[in-house]
Coordinates of C-alpha atoms and ligand atoms in Angstrom, one line a residue:
M1 CA 3.8 40.2 -38.8
S2 CA 7.5 39.7 -37.1
T3 CA 8.7 36.4 -36.6
T4 CA 10.6 38.0 -33.4
E5 CA 7.6 39.4 -31.6
A6 CA 4.5 38.1 -30.6
Q7 CA 0.7 39.7 -30.6
L8 CA -0.9 38.4 -27.2
A9 CA -4.4 38.6 -25.4
E10 CA -3.3 37.5 -22.0
V11 CA -0.5 36.2 -19.6
F12 CA -1.6 34.6 -16.4
C13 CA -1.7 31.8 -13.8
S14 CA -4.4 29.8 -13.0
I15 CA -5.9 26.7 -12.6
Q16 CA -6.3 24.2 -15.8
G17 CA -10.1 24.1 -16.4
E18 CA -10.4 21.2 -18.7
G19 CA -9.2 18.0 -20.2
L20 CA -6.8 15.4 -19.2
Y21 CA -4.7 18.0 -16.6
L22 CA -7.8 19.4 -15.3
G23 CA -6.9 21.1 -11.8
E24 CA -3.5 21.6 -12.5
R25 CA -2.0 25.2 -12.1
Q26 CA -0.3 26.2 -15.1
I27 CA 1.0 29.5 -16.5
F28 CA -0.9 30.6 -19.5
V29 CA 0.0 32.7 -22.4
R30 CA -2.9 33.6 -24.6
F31 CA -2.2 34.7 -27.7
A32 CA -4.2 36.7 -30.1
G33 CA -6.1 36.0 -33.2
C34 CA -7.3 33.0 -34.4
N35 CA -8.0 31.2 -37.8
L36 CA -11.4 30.0 -37.0
N37 CA -14.7 31.5 -35.6
C38 CA -16.3 29.2 -33.4
Q39 CA -20.1 29.4 -32.2
Y40 CA -20.0 28.9 -28.7
C41 CA -16.2 30.4 -28.6
D42 CA -15.1 30.8 -24.8
S43 CA -12.3 33.2 -25.6
P44 CA -13.6 36.2 -27.7
Q45 CA -11.3 38.1 -26.1
A46 CA -8.6 36.3 -28.3
L47 CA -9.9 36.5 -31.7
S48 CA -8.6 40.2 -32.7
V49 CA -5.1 41.8 -31.5
P50 CA -5.7 44.1 -29.0
K51 CA -3.0 47.4 -28.9
E52 CA -2.4 46.0 -25.3
F53 CA -2.5 42.8 -23.5
K54 CA -3.0 41.8 -19.7
V55 CA -0.6 40.7 -17.9
E56 CA -1.5 39.1 -14.1
V57 CA 1.4 40.9 -11.5
T58 CA 0.9 38.2 -8.8
P59 CA -0.7 34.6 -9.4
G60 CA -4.0 34.2 -8.7
K61 CA -4.6 37.8 -7.4
K62 CA -6.0 39.1 -10.6
D63 CA -4.0 42.5 -10.3
L64 CA -3.4 42.7 -14.0
K65 CA -1.2 45.5 -16.1
Q66 CA -1.5 46.7 -19.6
L67 CA 1.3 45.8 -21.5
P68 CA 1.6 47.3 -25.2
N69 CA 1.5 44.3 -28.3
P70 CA 4.0 43.0 -29.8
V71 CA 6.2 41.4 -27.2
T72 CA 9.7 40.3 -28.0
A73 CA 10.5 36.7 -26.8
D74 CA 12.8 38.2 -23.9
Q75 CA 10.0 39.8 -22.6
L76 CA 7.5 37.2 -22.9
I77 CA 9.9 34.9 -21.0
E78 CA 10.7 37.5 -18.2
L79 CA 7.1 37.6 -17.8
V80 CA 6.6 33.9 -17.1
S81 CA 9.3 33.5 -15.2
G82 CA 7.6 36.1 -12.8
L83 CA 4.5 33.9 -12.2
Q84 CA 6.3 31.0 -11.4
K85 CA 5.6 31.3 -7.5
P86 CA 5.9 29.6 -5.3
K87 CA 8.8 27.6 -6.6
G88 CA 7.6 23.9 -7.6
V89 CA 3.8 24.0 -7.7
T90 CA 3.5 25.0 -11.8
Q91 CA 3.2 22.2 -13.5
A92 CA 3.3 23.6 -17.3
V93 CA 3.1 26.6 -19.3
V94 CA 0.6 26.7 -21.8
L95 CA 0.1 27.9 -25.4
T96 CA -3.2 29.2 -26.2
G97 CA -5.6 31.5 -27.9
G98 CA -7.1 32.3 -30.3
E99 CA -4.8 30.0 -32.3
P100 CA -1.2 30.1 -31.0
L101 CA 0.3 28.2 -34.1
L102 CA -0.9 31.1 -36.5
Q103 CA 2.5 32.6 -34.6
V104 CA 4.6 29.5 -35.6
D105 CA 7.8 31.7 -36.3
F106 CA 7.7 33.3 -33.3
L107 CA 7.2 30.0 -30.9
K108 CA 10.4 28.8 -33.0
N109 CA 12.3 31.4 -31.6
F110 CA 10.8 31.7 -28.0
L111 CA 10.5 28.0 -27.0
P112 CA 14.1 26.5 -26.7
A113 CA 15.0 30.0 -25.1
L114 CA 11.8 29.5 -23.1
K115 CA 13.3 26.0 -22.0
Q116 CA 16.6 27.7 -20.6
V117 CA 14.9 29.8 -18.1
V118 CA 12.0 28.0 -17.1
P119 CA 12.2 24.3 -17.2
L120 CA 8.5 23.4 -17.5
P121 CA 6.6 21.1 -19.6
V122 CA 5.1 23.3 -22.8
Y123 CA 1.6 22.6 -23.0
L124 CA 0.0 23.4 -26.4
E125 CA -3.8 23.9 -26.8
T126 CA -4.7 24.0 -30.7
N127 CA -7.6 23.9 -32.5
G128 CA -6.0 21.5 -35.1
V129 CA -6.5 22.6 -38.4
L130 CA -3.0 23.8 -39.3
P131 CA -0.8 20.5 -39.6
G132 CA 2.0 22.3 -41.8
H133 CA 2.5 24.8 -38.7
L134 CA 2.2 22.0 -36.2
A135 CA 4.9 20.2 -37.7
E136 CA 7.3 22.9 -37.7
I137 CA 7.4 22.9 -33.7
I138 CA 6.5 19.6 -32.9
D139 CA 10.0 19.1 -31.5
L140 CA 9.6 21.9 -29.0
V141 CA 6.3 21.2 -27.4
D142 CA 5.6 18.2 -24.9
I143 CA 1.7 17.9 -24.3
I144 CA -0.8 18.9 -26.8
A145 CA -4.5 19.3 -26.1
F146 CA -6.0 18.6 -29.5
D147 CA -9.6 19.9 -30.3
I148 CA -11.8 18.1 -33.2
K149 CA -14.6 20.7 -34.6
L150 CA -17.9 19.3 -34.9
P151 CA -19.5 21.2 -37.7
S152 CA -22.9 20.9 -35.3
A153 CA -21.4 22.1 -32.3
T154 CA -19.1 25.1 -33.9
G155 CA -20.9 26.3 -37.0
L156 CA -18.1 25.7 -39.2
S157 CA -17.6 23.9 -42.0
E158 CA -15.6 20.4 -42.0
Y159 CA -12.0 20.4 -41.4
W160 CA -11.6 16.4 -41.4
R161 CA -8.5 16.5 -43.6
E162 CA -6.8 19.1 -41.6
H163 CA -7.2 17.2 -38.2
E164 CA -6.5 14.1 -39.4
K165 CA -3.1 15.2 -40.8
A166 CA -2.2 17.5 -37.9
L167 CA -3.3 14.5 -35.5
A168 CA -0.7 12.0 -37.1
T169 CA 1.5 14.8 -36.0
A170 CA 0.7 15.4 -32.6
Y171 CA 0.7 11.7 -32.2
H172 CA 4.7 12.0 -31.8
K173 CA 4.4 14.0 -28.4
E174 CA 2.1 13.2 -25.6
V175 CA -1.6 14.2 -27.2
F176 CA -4.9 13.7 -26.0
V177 CA -8.1 14.9 -28.0
K178 CA -10.7 17.2 -27.1
I179 CA -14.1 17.4 -28.8
V180 CA -16.8 20.1 -27.6
F181 CA -20.3 19.1 -28.6
S182 CA -23.7 20.5 -27.8
R183 CA -27.4 19.7 -27.9
E184 CA -27.6 20.0 -31.8
S185 CA -24.4 17.4 -32.5
K186 CA -25.0 14.0 -34.0
V187 CA -24.0 10.9 -33.6
T188 CA -22.8 10.3 -36.8
E189 CA -20.2 13.0 -37.3
M190 CA -19.2 12.1 -33.3
D191 CA -18.7 8.7 -35.1
Q192 CA -16.7 10.1 -37.7
A193 CA -14.5 11.7 -34.7
V194 CA -14.0 9.0 -33.4
S195 CA -12.8 7.0 -36.5
L196 CA -10.2 9.2 -37.2
I197 CA -8.9 9.3 -33.7
A198 CA -8.7 5.6 -33.9
A199 CA -7.3 5.4 -37.3
V200 CA -3.9 6.8 -35.8
D201 CA -4.1 4.8 -32.2
E202 CA -7.2 3.5 -30.3
K203 CA -5.6 4.5 -27.0
I204 CA -5.1 8.4 -27.5
P205 CA -7.6 9.6 -25.0
L206 CA -10.5 11.7 -25.8
V207 CA -12.3 14.3 -23.7
L208 CA -15.8 15.1 -24.5
Q209 CA -16.8 18.3 -23.5
P210 CA -20.6 19.2 -23.3
V211 CA -20.7 23.4 -24.5
S212 CA -19.8 25.6 -21.9
P213 CA -22.1 25.3 -18.7
H214 CA -21.9 29.3 -19.0
G215 CA -23.5 29.3 -22.8
P216 CA -26.9 29.5 -23.5
V217 CA -29.0 26.5 -22.1
K218 CA -31.1 25.3 -25.1
H219 CA -27.7 24.2 -26.6
R220 CA -26.4 22.2 -23.7
P221 CA -26.7 18.4 -24.4
N222 CA -29.3 16.8 -22.3
P223 CA -27.8 13.4 -20.0
D224 CA -29.3 10.8 -22.4
Q225 CA -27.0 12.7 -25.5
I226 CA -24.0 12.7 -23.3
L227 CA -23.9 9.2 -22.6
A228 CA -25.5 8.2 -25.9
M229 CA -22.2 10.2 -27.2
Q230 CA -19.6 8.5 -24.8
A231 CA -21.1 4.9 -26.0
V232 CA -20.2 5.9 -29.3
A233 CA -16.7 7.0 -28.6
R234 CA -16.1 4.0 -26.4
R235 CA -16.6 1.6 -29.1
K236 CA -13.7 2.3 -30.7
L237 CA -11.3 3.9 -28.0
S238 CA -9.9 2.7 -24.8
T239 CA -10.4 6.1 -22.8
V240 CA -13.6 8.2 -23.2
R241 CA -14.1 10.8 -20.3
V242 CA -16.8 13.5 -20.4
I243 CA -15.6 16.5 -18.4
P244 CA -16.8 20.1 -18.3
Q245 CA -15.1 23.1 -18.2
T246 CA -14.6 24.1 -14.5
H247 CA -12.6 26.9 -14.3
K248 CA -15.2 29.5 -14.3
L249 CA -16.9 27.6 -11.7
L250 CA -13.9 28.4 -9.4
G251 CA -14.0 32.2 -10.5
M252 CA -10.7 31.8 -12.5
N253 CA -9.9 32.8 -16.2
Ligands
LIG301 S1 -10.5 27.5 -32.6 FE1 -10.9 28.3 -30.3 S2 -10.0 30.5 -30.0 FE2 -10.7 30.0 -32.5 S3 -12.8 30.8 -32.5 FE3 -12.8 28.4 -31.9 S4 -13.1 28.4 -30.0 FE4 -12.6 30.5 -30.5

């Protein structure tokens, strides 16, 4: 893949629907392609690389146009800049996916140039299993929403070692961890994830996210499971919030 061009799925403006910045207005750059294949992936449209990606023309209108992949850094900066309307209301530019760190060589060119034109914090959403790639761009991002993947909720094998290394790098910036869990998730694996976070710093905030309210009902955790998971996490961490996905309730991306 070219280091000066990116493969995208979508560029749009929306309200952040997850995590500690819930409710903030942000510009989203959704990169195409992922190195994982989670059971309840909420962005299946970004798992493969399309010939064309979607761009919102007017913020919030969903008046999408299609542009061809790949895109250059200059083209993407122009698209992001055009979504900064009205001035002063956008909190950050979000790099999401898919997994944006797969396109780390592009990010190394793109992010310094973006900052010159769009002086907003850069907010990286990552699956947290590419520590080497994260280290390459850590100085170019400001906020990191860091996933820890529980095998029970994702159907994936364990990524504890990768998560451990990547979180130690993410800790150089503002970071919070998000863990998606399902009815099948076990207290023991939650405890293992929480211990991993506490080993870096017990003050790193944790957001527990029950599997999407739009996913299969039989996999959604019960209220008593939600409270039990929070209690396990709270024993080792100072901030643990249960926050479900909300943007779909608003009819937003
Ligand atoms: S890491 Fe994210 S984008 Fe990739 S498969 Fe998992 S949920 Fe989907």
